[in-house]
C-alpha positions as YAML, in Angstrom:
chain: A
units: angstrom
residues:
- id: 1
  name: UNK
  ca: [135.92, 71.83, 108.96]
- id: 2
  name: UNK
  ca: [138.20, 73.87, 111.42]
- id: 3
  name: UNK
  ca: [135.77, 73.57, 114.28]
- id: 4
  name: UNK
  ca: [135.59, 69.50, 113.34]
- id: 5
  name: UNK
  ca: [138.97, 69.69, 113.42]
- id: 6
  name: UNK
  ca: [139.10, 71.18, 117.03]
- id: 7
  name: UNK
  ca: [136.69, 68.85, 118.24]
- id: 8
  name: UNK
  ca: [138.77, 66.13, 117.31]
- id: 9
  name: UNK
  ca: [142.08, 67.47, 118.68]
- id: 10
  name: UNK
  ca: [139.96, 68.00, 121.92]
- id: 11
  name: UNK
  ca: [138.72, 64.71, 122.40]
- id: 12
  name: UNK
  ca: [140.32, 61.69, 120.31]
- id: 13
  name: UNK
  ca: [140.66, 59.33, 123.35]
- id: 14
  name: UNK
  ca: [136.75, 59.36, 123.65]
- id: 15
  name: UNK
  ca: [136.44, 59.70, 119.92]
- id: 16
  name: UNK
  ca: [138.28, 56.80, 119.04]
- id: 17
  name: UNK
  ca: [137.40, 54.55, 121.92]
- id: 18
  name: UNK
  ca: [133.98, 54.74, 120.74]
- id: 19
  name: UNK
  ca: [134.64, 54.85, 117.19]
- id: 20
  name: UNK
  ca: [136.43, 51.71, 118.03]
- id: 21
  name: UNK
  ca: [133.98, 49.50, 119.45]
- id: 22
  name: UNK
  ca: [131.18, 49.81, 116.99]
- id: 23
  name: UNK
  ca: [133.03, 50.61, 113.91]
- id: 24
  name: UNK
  ca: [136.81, 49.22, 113.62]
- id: 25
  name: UNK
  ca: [135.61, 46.49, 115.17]
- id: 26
  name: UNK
  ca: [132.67, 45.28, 113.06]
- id: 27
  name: UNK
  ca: [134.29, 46.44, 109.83]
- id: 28
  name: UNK
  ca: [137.10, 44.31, 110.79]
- id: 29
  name: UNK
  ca: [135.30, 40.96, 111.22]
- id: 30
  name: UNK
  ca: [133.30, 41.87, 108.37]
- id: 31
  name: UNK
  ca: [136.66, 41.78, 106.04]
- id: 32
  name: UNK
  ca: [137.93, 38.41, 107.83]
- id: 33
  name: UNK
  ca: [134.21, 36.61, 107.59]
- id: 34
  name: UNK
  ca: [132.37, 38.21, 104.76]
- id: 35
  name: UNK
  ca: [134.08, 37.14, 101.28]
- id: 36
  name: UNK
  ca: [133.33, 40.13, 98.80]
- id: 37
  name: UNK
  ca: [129.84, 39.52, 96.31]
- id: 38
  name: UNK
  ca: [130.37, 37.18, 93.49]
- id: 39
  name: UNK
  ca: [131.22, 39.75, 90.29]
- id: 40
  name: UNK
  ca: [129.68, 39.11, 87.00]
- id: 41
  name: UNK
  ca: [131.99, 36.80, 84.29]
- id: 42
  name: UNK
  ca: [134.25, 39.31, 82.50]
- id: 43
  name: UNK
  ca: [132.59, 40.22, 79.30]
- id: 44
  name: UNK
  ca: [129.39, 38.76, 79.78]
- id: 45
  name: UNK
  ca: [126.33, 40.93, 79.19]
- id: 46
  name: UNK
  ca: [123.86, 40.95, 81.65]
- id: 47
  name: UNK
  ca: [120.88, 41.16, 79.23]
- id: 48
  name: UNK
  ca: [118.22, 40.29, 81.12]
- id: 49
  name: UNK
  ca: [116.42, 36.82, 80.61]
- id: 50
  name: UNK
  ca: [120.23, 35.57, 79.32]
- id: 51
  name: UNK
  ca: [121.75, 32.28, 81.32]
- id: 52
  name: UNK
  ca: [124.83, 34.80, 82.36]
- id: 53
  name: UNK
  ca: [122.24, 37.07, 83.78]
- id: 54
  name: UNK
  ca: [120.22, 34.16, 85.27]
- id: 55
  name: UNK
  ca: [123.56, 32.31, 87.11]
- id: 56
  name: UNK
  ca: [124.82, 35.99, 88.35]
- id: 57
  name: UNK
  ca: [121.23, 36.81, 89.69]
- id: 58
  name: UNK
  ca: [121.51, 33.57, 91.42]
- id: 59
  name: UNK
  ca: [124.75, 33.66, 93.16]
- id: 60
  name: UNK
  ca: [123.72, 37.30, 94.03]
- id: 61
  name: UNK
  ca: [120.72, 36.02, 95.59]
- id: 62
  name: UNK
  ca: [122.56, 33.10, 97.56]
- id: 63
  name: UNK
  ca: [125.07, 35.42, 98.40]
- id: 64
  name: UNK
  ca: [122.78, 37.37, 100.31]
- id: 65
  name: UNK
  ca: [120.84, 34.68, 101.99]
- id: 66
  name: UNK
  ca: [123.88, 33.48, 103.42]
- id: 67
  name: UNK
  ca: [125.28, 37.01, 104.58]
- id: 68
  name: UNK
  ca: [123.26, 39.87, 104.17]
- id: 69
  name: UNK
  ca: [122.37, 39.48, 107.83]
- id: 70
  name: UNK
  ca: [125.77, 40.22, 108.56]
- id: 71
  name: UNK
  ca: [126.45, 43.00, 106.42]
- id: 72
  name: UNK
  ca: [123.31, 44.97, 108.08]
- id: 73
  name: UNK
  ca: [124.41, 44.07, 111.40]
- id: 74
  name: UNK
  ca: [127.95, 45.85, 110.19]
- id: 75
  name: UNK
  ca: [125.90, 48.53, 109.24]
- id: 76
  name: UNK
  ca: [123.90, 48.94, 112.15]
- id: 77
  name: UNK
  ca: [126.60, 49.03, 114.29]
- id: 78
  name: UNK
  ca: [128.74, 51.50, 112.48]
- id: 79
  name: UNK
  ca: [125.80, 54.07, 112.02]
- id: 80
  name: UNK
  ca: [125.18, 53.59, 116.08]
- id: 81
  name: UNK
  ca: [128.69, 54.34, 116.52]
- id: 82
  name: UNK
  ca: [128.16, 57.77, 115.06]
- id: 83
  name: UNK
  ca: [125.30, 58.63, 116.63]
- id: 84
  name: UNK
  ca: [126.45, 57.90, 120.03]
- id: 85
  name: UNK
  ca: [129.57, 60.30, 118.80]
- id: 86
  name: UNK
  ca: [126.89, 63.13, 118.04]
- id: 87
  name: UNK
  ca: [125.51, 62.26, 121.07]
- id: 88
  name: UNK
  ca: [128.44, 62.52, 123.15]
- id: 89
  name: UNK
  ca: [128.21, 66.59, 122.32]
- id: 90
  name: UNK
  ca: [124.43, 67.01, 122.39]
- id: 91
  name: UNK
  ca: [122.59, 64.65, 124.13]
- id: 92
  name: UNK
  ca: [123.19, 66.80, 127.73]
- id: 93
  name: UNK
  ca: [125.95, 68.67, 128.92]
- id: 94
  name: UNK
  ca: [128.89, 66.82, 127.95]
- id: 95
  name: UNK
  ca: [128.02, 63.63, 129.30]
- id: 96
  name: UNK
  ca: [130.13, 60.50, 129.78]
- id: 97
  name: UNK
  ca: [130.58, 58.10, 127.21]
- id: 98
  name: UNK
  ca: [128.13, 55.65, 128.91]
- id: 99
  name: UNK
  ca: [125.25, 58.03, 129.34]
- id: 100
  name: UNK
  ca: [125.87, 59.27, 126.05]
- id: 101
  name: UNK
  ca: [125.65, 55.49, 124.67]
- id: 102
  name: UNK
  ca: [122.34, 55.00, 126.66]
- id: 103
  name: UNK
  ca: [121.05, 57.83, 124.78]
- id: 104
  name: UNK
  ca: [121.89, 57.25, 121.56]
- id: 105
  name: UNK
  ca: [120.35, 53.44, 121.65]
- id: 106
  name: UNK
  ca: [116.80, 55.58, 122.80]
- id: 107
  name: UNK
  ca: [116.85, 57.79, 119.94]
- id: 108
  name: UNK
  ca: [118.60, 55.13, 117.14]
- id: 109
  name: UNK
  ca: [115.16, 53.37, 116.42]
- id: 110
  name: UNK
  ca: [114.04, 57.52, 115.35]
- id: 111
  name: UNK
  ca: [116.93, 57.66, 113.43]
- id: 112
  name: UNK
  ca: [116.31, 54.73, 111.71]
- id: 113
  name: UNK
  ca: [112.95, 55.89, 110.92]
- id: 114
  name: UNK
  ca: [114.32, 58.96, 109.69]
- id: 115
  name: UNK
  ca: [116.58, 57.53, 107.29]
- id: 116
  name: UNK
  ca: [114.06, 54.85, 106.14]
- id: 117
  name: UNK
  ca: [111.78, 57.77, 104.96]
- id: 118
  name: UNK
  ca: [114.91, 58.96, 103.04]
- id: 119
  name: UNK
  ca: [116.26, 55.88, 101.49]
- id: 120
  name: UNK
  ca: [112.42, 54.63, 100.07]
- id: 121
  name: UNK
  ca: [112.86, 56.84, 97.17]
- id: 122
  name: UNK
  ca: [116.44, 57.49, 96.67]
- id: 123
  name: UNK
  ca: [116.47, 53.31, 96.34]
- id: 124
  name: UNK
  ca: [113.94, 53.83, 93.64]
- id: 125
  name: UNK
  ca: [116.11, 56.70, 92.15]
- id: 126
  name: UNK
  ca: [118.96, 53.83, 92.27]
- id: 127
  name: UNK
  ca: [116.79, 51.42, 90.53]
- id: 128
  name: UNK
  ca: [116.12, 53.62, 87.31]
- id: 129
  name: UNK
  ca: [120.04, 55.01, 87.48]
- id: 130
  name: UNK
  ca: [121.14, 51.06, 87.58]
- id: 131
  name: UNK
  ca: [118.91, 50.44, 84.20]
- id: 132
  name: UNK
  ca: [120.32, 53.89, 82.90]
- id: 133
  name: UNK
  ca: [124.06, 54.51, 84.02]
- id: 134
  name: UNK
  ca: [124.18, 57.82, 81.46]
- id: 135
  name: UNK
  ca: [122.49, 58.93, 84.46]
- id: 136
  name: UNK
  ca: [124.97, 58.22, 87.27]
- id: 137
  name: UNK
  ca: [126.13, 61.49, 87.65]
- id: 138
  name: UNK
  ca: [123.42, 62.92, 88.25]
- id: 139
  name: UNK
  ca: [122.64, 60.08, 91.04]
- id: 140
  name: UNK
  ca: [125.81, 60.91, 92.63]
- id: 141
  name: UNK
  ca: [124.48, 65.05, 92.58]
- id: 142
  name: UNK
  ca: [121.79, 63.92, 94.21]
- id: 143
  name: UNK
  ca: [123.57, 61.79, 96.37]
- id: 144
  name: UNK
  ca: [125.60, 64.40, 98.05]
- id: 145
  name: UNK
  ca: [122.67, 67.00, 97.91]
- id: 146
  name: UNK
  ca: [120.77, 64.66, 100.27]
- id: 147
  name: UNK
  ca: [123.98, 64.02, 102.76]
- id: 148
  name: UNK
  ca: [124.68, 67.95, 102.80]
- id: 149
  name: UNK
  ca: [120.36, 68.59, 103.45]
- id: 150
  name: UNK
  ca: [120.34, 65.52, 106.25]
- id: 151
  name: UNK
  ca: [123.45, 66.62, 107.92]
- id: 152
  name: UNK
  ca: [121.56, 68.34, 110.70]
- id: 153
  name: UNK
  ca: [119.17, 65.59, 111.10]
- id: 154
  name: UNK
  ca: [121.23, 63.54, 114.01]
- id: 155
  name: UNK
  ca: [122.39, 66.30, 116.26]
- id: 156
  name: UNK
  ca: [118.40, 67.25, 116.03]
- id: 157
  name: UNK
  ca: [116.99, 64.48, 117.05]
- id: 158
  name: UNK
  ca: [120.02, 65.00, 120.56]
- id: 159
  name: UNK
  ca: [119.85, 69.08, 121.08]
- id: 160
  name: UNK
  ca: [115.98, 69.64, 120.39]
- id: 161
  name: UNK
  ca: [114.32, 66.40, 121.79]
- id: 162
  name: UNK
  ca: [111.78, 65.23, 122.04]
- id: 163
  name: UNK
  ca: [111.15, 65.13, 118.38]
- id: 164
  name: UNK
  ca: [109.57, 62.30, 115.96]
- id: 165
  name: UNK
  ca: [111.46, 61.20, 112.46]
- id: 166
  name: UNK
  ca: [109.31, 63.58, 110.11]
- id: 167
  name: UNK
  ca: [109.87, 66.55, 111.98]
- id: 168
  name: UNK
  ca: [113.43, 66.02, 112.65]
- id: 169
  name: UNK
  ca: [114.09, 65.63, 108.82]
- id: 170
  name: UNK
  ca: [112.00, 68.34, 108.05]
- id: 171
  name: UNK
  ca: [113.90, 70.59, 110.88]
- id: 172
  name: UNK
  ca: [117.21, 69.39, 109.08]
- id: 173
  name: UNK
  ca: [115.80, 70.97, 105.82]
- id: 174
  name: UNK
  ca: [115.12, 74.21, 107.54]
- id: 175
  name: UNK
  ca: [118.12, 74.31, 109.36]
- id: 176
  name: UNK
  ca: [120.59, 73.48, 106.17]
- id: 177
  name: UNK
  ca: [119.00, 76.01, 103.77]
- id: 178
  name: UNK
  ca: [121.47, 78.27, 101.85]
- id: 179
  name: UNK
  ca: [124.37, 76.33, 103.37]
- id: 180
  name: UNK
  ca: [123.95, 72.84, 100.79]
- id: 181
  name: UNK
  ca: [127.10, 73.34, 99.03]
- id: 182
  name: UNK
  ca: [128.99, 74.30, 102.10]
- id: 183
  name: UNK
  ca: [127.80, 70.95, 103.93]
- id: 184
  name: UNK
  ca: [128.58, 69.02, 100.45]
- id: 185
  name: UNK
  ca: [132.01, 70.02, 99.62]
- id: 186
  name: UNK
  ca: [132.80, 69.27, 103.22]
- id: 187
  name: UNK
  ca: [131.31, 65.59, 103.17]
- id: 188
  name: UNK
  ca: [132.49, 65.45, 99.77]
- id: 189
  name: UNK
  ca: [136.00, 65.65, 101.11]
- id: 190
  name: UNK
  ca: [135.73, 62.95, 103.77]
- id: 191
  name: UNK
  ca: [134.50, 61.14, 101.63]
- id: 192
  name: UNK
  ca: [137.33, 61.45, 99.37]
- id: 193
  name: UNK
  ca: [139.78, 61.23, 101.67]
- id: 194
  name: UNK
  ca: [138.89, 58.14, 103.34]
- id: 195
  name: UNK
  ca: [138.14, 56.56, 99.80]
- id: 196
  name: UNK
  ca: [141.75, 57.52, 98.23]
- id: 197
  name: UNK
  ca: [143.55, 56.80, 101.63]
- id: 198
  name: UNK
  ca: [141.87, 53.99, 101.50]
- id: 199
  name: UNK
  ca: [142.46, 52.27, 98.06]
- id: 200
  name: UNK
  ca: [146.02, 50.72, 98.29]
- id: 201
  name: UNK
  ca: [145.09, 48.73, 100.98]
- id: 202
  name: UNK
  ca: [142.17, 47.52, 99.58]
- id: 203
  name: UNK
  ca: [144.05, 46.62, 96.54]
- id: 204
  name: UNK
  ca: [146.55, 44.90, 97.97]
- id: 205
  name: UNK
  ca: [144.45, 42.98, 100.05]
- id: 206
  name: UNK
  ca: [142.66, 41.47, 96.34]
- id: 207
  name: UNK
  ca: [145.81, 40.86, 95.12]
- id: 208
  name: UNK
  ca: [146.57, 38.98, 98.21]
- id: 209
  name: UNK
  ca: [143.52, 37.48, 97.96]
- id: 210
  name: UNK
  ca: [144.28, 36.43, 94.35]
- id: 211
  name: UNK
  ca: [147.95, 35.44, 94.04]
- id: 212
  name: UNK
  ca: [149.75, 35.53, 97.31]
- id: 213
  name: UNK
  ca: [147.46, 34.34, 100.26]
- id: 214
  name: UNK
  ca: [149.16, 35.51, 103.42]
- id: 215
  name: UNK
  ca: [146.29, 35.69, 106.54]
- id: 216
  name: UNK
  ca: [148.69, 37.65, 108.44]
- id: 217
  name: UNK
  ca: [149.39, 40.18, 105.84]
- id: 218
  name: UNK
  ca: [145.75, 40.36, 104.58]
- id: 219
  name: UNK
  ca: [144.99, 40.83, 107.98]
- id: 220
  name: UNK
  ca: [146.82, 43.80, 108.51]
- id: 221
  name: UNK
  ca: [145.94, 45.41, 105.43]
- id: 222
  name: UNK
  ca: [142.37, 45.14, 106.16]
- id: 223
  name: UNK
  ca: [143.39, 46.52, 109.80]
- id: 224
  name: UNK
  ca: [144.08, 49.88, 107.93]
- id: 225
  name: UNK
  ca: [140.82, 49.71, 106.28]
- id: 226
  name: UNK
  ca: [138.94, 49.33, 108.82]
- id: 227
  name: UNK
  ca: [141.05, 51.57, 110.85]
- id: 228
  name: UNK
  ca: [140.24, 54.82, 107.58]
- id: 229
  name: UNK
  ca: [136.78, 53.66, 108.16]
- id: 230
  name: UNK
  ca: [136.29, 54.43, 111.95]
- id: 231
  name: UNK
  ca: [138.14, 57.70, 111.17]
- id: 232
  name: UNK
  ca: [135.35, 58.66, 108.29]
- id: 233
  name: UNK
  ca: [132.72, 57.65, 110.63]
- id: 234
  name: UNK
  ca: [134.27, 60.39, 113.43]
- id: 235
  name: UNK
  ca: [134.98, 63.12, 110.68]
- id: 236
  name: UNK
  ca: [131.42, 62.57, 109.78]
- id: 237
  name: UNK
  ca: [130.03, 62.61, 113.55]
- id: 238
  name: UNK
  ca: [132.05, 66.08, 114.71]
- id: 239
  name: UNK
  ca: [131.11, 67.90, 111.10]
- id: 240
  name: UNK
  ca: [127.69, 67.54, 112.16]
- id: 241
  name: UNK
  ca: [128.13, 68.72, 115.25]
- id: 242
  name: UNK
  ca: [130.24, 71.43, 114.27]
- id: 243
  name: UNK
  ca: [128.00, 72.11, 110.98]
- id: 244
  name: UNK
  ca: [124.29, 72.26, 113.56]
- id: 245
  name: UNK
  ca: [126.90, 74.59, 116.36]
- id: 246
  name: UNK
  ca: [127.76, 77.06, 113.21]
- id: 247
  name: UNK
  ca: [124.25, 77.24, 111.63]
- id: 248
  name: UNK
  ca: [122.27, 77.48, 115.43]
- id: 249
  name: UNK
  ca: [124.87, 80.38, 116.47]
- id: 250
  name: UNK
  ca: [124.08, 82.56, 113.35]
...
């Protein structure tokens, strides 16, 4: 966290310039164009074959059609943010922002690969938690176990190219042995961080929403979200570049 930390202090202007352009950005139009998924009626069961079930699985499902394009271009963009941030450390020696761009967009299809491989089963893992909550908990231990073991995996695929998806994420699993709880409690706390500074703007924004439509206010709040979310996505980027410096200098 300290060297994160330093890396940040070091080189904001670049940080956030990037961090800027493929993550405030998008999350922002995302909060002013994407209304927020239909939410079941309060105190219906979802049993399934029921007509509550039925009309929620339907509005879920138009829901999507109409937007679930948008929300992956979102996501696309924010996780190439990132990686052009890793990049911007390991993809040479300490190149400019643009050459460090070009380079991320010729390794993102890998990393996509990469994280396909990783998401096929935890989204089966999600399935079976979502028809069992009891076992949420131990989804979420999972959860983190897999972002502290994968933590490696973009600043490989930079500092020891050429290398496919497979090997990178197996290289990632090499590399992050003995040091999983380390790497956890770390993301762990960016994550909470960004969540609880987070969650008063987000609230006020549905209560705007609900009784008091203002744009301009609503607007602003969900500047400050969006704003807490491109600084998660550059704590995230410099702790794995700090966490792959640490572990490669041992």
């Amino acid at each position: 966290m300290g060297d994160a930390w330093k890396l940040w202090r070091s080189d904001w202007e670049v940080l956030t310039a990037v961090a800027g352009m493929f993550v405030f950005l998008p999350a922002l139009a995302k909060a002013q164009l994407i209304p927020d998924w239909p939410m079941p009626p309060q105190g219906a069961t979802l049993t399934p074959g029921t007509p509550a079930a039925d009309a929620f699985g339907e509005s879920m499902a138009s829901w999507l059609g109409h937007y679930g394009w948008g929300l992956a271009l979102v996501a696309a963009l924010a996780s190439f943010g990132q990686f052009a941030l890793v990049a911007l450390y390991l993809s040479g020696d300490r190149p400019p922002a643009s050459r460090a761009l070009i380079a991320a967009a010729r390794r993102f299809p890998t990393l996509i690969l990469a994280w396909l491989i990783v998401m096929i089963p935890l989204t089966l893992i999600g399935t079976i938690v979502a028809l069992a909550p009891i076992l949420l908990p131990a989804f979420a231990v999972l959860f983190f176990w897999i972002l502290a073991r994968t933590a490696t995996l973009a600043p490989v695929l930079f500092a020891e190219a050429p290398i496919g998806a497979w090997r990178a994420l197996i290289r990632s699993l090499h590399l992050t042995r003995g040091n999983t709880l380390a790497l956890a409690a770390a993301i762990m706390t960016v994550f909470l961080v960004a969540s609880i500074a987070s969650w008063p703007f987000q609230a006020l924004d549905a209560w705007m929403a609900a009784h008091a439509p203002n744009p301009v206010a609503r607007t602003m709040a969900e500047a400050f979200v969006a704003l807490l979310t491109a600084l998660d996505y550059i704590a995230m980027a410099v702790l794995q570049v700090a966490a792959y410096r640490r572990i490669r200098a041992r």
